[in-house]
Coordinates of C-alpha atoms and ligand atoms in Angstrom, one line a residue:
X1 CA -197.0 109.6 289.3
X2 CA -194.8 111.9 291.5
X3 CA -190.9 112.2 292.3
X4 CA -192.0 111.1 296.0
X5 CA -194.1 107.4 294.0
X6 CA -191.3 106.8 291.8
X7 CA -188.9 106.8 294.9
X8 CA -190.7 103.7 296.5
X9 CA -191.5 102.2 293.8
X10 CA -187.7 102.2 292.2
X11 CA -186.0 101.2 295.6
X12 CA -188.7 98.7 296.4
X13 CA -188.3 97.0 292.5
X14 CA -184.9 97.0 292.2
X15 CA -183.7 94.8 295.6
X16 CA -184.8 92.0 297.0
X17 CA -186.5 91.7 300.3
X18 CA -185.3 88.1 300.5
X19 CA -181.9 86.9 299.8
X20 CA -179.5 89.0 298.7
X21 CA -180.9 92.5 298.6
X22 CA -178.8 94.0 295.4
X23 CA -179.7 92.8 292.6
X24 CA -178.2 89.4 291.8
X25 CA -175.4 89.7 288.3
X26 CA -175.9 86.5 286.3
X27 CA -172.9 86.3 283.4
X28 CA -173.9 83.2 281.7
X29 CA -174.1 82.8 278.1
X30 CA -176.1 80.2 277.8
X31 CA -178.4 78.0 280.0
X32 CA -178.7 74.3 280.4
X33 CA -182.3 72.9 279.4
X34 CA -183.5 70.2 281.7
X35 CA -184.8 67.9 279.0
X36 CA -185.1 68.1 275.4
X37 CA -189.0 68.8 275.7
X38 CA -187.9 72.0 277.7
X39 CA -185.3 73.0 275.1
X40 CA -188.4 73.2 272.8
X41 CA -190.6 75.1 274.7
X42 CA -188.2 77.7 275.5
X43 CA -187.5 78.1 271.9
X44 CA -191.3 77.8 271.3
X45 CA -191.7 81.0 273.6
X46 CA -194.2 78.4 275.8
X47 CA -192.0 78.4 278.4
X48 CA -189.8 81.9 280.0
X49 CA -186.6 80.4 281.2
X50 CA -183.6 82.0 279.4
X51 CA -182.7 81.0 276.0
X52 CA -179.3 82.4 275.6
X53 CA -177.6 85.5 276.4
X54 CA -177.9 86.9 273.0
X55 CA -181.9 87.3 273.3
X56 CA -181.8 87.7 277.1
X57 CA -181.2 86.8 280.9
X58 CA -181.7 87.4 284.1
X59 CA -180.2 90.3 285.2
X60 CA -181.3 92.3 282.0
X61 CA -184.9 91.1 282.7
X62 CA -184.8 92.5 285.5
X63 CA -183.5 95.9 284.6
X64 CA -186.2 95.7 281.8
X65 CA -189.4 95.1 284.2
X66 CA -188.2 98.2 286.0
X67 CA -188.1 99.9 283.4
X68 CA -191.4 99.0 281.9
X69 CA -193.0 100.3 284.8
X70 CA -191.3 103.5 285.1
X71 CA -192.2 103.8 281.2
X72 CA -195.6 102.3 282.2
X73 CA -195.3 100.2 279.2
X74 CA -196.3 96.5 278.0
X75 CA -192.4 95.4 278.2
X76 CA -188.6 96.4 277.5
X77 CA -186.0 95.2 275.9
X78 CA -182.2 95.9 277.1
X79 CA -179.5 96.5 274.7
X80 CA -175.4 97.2 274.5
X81 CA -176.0 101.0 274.3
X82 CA -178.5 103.4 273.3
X83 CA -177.5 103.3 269.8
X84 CA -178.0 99.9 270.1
X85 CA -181.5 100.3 271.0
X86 CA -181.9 102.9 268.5
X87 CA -180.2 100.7 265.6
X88 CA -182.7 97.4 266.8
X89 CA -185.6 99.5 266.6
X90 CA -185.3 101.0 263.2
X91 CA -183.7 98.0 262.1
X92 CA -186.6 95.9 263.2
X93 CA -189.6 97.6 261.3
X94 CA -187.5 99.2 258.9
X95 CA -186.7 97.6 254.8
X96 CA -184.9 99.0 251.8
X97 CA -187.4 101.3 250.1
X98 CA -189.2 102.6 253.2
X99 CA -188.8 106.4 254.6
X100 CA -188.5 107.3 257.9
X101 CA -189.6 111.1 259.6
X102 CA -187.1 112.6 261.7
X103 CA -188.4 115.7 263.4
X104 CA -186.7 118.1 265.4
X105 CA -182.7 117.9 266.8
X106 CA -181.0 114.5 267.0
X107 CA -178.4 113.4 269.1
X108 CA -175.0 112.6 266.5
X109 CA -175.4 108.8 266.6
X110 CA -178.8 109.0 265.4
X111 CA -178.4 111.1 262.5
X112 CA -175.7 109.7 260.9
X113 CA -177.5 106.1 261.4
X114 CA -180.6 107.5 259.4
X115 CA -178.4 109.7 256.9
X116 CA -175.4 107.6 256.3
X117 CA -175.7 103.8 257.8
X118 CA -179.8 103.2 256.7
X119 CA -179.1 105.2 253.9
X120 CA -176.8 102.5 252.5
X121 CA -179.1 99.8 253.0
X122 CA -182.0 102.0 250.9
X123 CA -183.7 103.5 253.7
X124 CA -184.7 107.0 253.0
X125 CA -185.0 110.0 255.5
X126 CA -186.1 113.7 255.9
X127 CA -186.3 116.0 258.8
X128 CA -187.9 118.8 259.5
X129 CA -188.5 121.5 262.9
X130 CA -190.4 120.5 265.5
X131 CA -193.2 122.7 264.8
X132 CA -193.6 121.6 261.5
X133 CA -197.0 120.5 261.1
X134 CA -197.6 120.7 257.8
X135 CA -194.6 119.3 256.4
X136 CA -195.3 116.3 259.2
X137 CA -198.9 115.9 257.6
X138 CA -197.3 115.9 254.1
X139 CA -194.9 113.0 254.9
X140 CA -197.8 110.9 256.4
X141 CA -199.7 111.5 253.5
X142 CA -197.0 109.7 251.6
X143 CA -197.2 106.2 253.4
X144 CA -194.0 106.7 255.4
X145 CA -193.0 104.2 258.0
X146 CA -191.8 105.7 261.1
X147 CA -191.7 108.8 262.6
X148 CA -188.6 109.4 265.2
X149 CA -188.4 112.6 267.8
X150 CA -186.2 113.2 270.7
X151 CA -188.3 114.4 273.4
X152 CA -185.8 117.4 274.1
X153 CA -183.9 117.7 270.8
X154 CA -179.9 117.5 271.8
X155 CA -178.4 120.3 271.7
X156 CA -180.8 122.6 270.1
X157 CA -183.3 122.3 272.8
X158 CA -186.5 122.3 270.7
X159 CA -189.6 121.0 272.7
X160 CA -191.8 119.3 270.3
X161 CA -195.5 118.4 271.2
X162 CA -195.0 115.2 271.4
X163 CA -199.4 114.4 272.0
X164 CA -199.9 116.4 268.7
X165 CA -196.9 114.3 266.7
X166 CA -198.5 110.9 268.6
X167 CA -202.6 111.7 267.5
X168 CA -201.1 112.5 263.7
X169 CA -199.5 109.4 263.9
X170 CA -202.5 107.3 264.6
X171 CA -204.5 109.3 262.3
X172 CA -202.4 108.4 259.3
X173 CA -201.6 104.8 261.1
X174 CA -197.9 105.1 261.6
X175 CA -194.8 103.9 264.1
X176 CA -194.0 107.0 266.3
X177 CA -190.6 106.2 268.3
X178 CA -189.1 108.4 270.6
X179 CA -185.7 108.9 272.4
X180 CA -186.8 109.9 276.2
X181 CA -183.0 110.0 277.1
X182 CA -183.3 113.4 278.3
X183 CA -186.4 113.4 280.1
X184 CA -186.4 109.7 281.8
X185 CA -189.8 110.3 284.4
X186 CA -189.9 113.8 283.2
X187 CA -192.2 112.5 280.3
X188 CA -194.2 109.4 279.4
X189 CA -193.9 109.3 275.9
X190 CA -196.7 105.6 275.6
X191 CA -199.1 107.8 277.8
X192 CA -198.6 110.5 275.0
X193 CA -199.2 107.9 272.2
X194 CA -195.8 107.0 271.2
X195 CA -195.6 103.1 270.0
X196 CA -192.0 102.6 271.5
X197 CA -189.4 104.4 273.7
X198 CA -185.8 104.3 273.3
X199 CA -183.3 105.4 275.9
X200 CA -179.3 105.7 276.4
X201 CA -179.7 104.3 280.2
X202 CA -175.6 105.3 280.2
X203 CA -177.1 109.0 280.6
X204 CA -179.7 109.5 283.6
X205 CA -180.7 106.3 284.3
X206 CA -177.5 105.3 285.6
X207 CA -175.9 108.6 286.1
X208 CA -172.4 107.5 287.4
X209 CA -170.9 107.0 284.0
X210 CA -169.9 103.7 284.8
X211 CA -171.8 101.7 282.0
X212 CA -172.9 102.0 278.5
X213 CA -176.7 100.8 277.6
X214 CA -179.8 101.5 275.8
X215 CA -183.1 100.1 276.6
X216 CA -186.2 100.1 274.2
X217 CA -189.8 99.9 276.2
X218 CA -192.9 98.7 274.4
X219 CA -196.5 99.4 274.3
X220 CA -198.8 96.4 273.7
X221 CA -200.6 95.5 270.5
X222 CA -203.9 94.7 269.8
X223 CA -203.4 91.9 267.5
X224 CA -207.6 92.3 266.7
X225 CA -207.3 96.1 265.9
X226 CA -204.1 98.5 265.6
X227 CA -202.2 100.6 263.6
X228 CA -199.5 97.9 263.0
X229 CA -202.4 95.8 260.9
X230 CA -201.7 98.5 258.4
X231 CA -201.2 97.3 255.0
X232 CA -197.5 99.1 255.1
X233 CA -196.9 96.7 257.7
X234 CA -198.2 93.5 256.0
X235 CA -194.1 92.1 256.5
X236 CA -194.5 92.3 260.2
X237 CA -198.6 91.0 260.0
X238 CA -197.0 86.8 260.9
X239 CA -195.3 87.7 263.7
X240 CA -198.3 89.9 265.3
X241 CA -200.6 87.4 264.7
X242 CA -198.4 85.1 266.8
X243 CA -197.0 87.2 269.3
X244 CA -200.4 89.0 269.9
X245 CA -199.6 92.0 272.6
X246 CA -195.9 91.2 273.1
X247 CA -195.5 91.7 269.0
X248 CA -193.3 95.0 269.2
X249 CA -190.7 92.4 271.8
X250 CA -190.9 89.9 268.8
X251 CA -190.6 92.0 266.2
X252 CA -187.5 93.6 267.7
X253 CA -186.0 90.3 269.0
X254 CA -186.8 88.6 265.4
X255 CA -186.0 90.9 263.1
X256 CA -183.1 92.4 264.7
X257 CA -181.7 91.5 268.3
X258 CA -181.6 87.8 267.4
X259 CA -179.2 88.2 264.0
X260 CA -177.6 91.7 264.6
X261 CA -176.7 90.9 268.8
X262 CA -176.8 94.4 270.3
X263 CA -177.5 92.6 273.7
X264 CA -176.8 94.4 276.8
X265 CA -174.2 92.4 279.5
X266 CA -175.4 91.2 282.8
X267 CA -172.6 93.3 284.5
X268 CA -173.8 96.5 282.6
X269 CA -177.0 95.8 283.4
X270 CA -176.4 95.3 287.3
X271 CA -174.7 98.6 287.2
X272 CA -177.7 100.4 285.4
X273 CA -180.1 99.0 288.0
X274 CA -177.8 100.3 290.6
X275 CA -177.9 104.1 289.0
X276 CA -181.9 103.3 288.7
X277 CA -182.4 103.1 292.8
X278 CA -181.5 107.2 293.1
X279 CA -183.3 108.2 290.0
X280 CA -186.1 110.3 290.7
X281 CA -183.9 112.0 293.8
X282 CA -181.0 112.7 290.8
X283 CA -183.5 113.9 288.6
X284 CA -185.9 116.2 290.6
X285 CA -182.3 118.1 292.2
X286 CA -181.1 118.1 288.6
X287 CA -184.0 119.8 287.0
X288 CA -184.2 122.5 289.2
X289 CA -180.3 123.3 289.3
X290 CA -180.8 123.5 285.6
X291 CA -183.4 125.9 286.1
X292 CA -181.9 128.2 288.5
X293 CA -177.8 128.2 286.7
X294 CA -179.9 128.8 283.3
X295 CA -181.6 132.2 284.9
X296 CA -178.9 133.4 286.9
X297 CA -175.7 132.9 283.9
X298 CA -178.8 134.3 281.6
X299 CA -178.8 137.4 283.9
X300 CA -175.0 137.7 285.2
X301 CA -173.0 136.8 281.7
X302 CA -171.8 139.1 279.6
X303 CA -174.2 140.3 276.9
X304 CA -172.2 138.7 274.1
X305 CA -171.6 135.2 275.7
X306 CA -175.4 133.6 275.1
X307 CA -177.2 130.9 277.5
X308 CA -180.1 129.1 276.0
X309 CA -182.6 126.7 277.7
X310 CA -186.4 126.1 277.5
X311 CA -187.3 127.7 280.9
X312 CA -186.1 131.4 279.9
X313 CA -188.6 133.6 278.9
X314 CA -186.9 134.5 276.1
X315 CA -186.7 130.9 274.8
X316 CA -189.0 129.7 271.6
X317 CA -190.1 127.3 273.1
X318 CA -190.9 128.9 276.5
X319 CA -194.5 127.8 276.0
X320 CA -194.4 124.1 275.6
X321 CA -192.0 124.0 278.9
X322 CA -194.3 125.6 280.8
X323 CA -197.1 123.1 279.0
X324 CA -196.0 120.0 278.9
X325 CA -192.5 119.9 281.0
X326 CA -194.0 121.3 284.1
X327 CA -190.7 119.5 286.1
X328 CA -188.1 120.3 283.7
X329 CA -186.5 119.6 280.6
X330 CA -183.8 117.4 281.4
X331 CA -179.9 118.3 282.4
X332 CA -179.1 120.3 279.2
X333 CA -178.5 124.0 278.8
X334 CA -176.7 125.8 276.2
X335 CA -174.2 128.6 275.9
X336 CA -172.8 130.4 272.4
X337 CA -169.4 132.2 272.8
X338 CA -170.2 133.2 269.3
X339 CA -166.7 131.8 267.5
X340 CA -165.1 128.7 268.8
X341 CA -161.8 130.5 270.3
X342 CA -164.1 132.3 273.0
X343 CA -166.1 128.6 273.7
X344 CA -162.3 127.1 274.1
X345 CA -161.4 129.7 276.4
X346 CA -164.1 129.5 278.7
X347 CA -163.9 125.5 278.8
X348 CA -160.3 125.7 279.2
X349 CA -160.9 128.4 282.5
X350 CA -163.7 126.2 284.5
X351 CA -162.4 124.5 287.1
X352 CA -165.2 122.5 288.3
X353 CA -166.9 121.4 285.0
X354 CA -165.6 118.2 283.1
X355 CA -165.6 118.3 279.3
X356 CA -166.7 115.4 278.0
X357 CA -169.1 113.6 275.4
X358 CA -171.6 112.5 277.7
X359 CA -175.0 113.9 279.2
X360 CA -177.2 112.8 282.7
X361 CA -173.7 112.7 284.9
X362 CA -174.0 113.0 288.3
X363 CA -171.0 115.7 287.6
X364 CA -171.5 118.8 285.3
X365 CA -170.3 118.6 282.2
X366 CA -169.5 120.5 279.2
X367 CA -168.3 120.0 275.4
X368 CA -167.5 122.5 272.4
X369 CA -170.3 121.2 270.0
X370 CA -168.7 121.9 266.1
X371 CA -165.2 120.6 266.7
X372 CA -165.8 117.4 268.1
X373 CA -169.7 115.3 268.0
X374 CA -170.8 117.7 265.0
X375 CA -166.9 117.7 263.0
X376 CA -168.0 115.7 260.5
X377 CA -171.2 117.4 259.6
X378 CA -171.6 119.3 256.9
X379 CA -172.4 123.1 257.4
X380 CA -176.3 122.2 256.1
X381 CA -177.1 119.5 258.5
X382 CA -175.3 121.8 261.1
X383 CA -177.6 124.5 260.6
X384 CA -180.5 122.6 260.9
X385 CA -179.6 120.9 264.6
X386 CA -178.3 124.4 265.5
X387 CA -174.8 123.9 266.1
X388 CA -172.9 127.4 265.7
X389 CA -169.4 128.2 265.7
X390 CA -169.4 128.9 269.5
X391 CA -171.8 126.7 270.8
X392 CA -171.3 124.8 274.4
X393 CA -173.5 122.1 275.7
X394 CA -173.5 122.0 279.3
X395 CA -175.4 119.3 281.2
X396 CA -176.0 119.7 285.0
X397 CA -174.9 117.5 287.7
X398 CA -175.5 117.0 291.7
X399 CA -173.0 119.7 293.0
X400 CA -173.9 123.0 294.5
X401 CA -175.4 125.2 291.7
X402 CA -173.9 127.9 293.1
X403 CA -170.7 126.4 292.4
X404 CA -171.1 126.0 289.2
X405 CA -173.3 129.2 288.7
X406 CA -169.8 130.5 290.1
X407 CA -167.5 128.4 288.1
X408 CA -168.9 129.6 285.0
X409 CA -168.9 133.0 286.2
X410 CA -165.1 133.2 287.0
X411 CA -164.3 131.1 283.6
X412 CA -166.2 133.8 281.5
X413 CA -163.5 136.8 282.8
X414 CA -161.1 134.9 280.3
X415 CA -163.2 135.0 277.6
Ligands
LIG501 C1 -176.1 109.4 274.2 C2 -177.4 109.4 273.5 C3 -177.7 108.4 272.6 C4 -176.8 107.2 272.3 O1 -176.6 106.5 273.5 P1 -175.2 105.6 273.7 O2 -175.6 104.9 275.0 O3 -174.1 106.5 273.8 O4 -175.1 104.6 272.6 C5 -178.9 108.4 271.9 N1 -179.8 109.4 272.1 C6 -179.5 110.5 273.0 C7 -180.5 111.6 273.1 C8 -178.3 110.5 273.6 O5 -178.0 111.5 274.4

């Protein structure tokens, strides 16, 4: 599907041709049953209507079958935040004792959940570079559980091949999850062969900053013959055998949603679907901003300040962008000042650019990497996600490039 499909199809799903035309905000907790008969089959799963807000409603259903299709998966499942969506997942399929694949640069939430949080509850973890293979092959031969990639490792930028990662994962029969945050339409990670996608929708989804959620999106499972029917997964074998294709949804809502609660809020929802209507138009201007700021600070910075992002020539992964992110990598580019009084200076001389922990604004923003998300890393883990002393994530907004082509420009004469 093309930028031009996704904007029918997002406009047309979101409102409503009859009635009101936003979408409609439902806040209730919980729902009155019309007879006791009902209140069965709703718990049952025989019959739709909503449960309670804690497992879902209305508004989030909504925002979930939008998703879904964008996705093109089998169903969705909104959450509080992308951590929350992260958290169910791994939480879900996950018991003390297992070992879980993390490959390629993670976002700070997400390693520190698999190294610290999981860790305490006896879930092990390795990592390794997206390139990998071998390693990769190593760790399936050992019976582990779930494989996790970014598809755009944030910040170091790594492009992993995700269809190779997906056909090793079926090969050695095992969960391949990844965070599509960065590259929302960009990439299809279930067309690839990934079992579930996870997103922050507070990034590019919604874009305005104006609500925190995560959203995980399912692929159906063949409750005859599939990967989950792995003896590994024998725990999870009574629910699939119920739940049939929805059995990813039950899992997750079972194991996790239902007794942990990281439910997203009708509200948050609403203002997710709203970001939703303008996303392919935010995210086909976005991509090729980032494109045209990354080869024109690459050229016009001085030597020693250094800008990194997939779609210079020089980049190592130059080759995957041009293979499999034919319409850009996301917002993210990088720049190393080298030490982390030259990055200060040049964030404290923009004028345009907001600092700030966040990524997928409709504004450009940018953040000093080592002092703040990565502070409480150790130099190790550092290392390995790429985080130097001067490093500056930038991600690109809506405004002019040339603005902030120019912004960055005039900041760098203080450096
Ligand atoms: C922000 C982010 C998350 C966490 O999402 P929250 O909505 O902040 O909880 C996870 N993964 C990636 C890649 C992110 O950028």
């Amino acid at each position: 599907m093309n930028f031009e499909d996704y904007n029918t199809l997002l406009v047309q799903e979101i409102g409503n041709k009859v009635g009101p035309t936003a979408p409609v905000i439902t806040p209730s907790a919980s729902y009155g049953y019309k007879d006791a008969q009902e209140a069965q089959n709703i718990f049952s799963g025989a019959s739709k209507l909503p449960l309670y807000a804690r497992v879902g409603n209305p508004t989030n259903a909504k925002l979930e079958a939008v998703v879904t299709k964008i996705e093109n998966g089998f169903g969705s499942i909104a959450t509080s935040s992308g951590m929350g969506a992260i958290s169910m997942v791994l939480n879900a399929i996950l018991n003390c004792g297992d070992e879980v694949l993390c490959i390629g640069g993670f976002f700070g939430g997400t390693y520190t959940l698999v190294d610290e949080t999981l860790k305490r509850f006896g879930v092990k973890s390795s990592f390794c570079e997206v390139d990998d293979f071998q390693y990769i092959e190593e760790k399936l031969k050992s019976n582990i559980k779930l494989i996790i990639i970014e598809s755009v490792g944030n910040p170091g930028l790594r492009l992993p091949d995700i269809k190779k990662i997906a056909d090793k994962c079926h090969e050695y029969e095992t969960i391949f999850v990844i965070d599509n945050t960065t590259t929302p339409l960009l990439v299809r990670p279930l067309e690839l062969g990934a079992d579930i996608v996870v997103h922050s929708s507070t990034k590019n989804m919604s874009g305005h900053s104006a609500s925190l959620g995560g959203i995980a999106v399912f692929r159906a499972v063949n409750n005859k013959k599939d990967k989950l029917l792995n003896t590994k997964y024998k725990d999870l074998h009574k629910i699939i055998e119920k739940a049939g294709a929805a059995s990813l949804i039950a899992i997750c809502k079972k194991r996790a949603m239902r007794d942990i609660g990281m439910s997203a809020n009708a509200f948050g929802s609403f203002l997710t679907l709203l970001g939703l209507e303008t996303l392919a138009l935010r995210i086909k201007r976005v991509n090729e901003s980032v494109a045209k700021i990354a080869k024109i600070l690459n050229e016009k910075l001085p030597k020693d300040i250094s800008v990194n992002h997939p779609s210079l020539e020089k980049s190592k992964d130059f080759k995957n962008y041009k293979m499999f992110f034919k319409d850009g990598c996301g917002p993210i580019l990088t720049i190393d000042c080298i030490t982390q009084n030259r990055a200060f200076k040049l964030l404290d001389s923009l004028s345009i650019v907001t600092q700030t922990a966040n990524i997928g604004d409709n504004r450009t923003l940018a953040l000093h990497m080592k002092s703040t998300i990565y502070r409480d890393f150790d130099g190790k883990s550092r290392k390995f996600l790429g985080i130097t002393d001067g490093l500056i994530r930038v991600s690109i907004g809506l405004e002019n490039p040339d603005d902030i082509i120019q912004d960055f420009l005039k900041a760098s004469l203080h450096v």
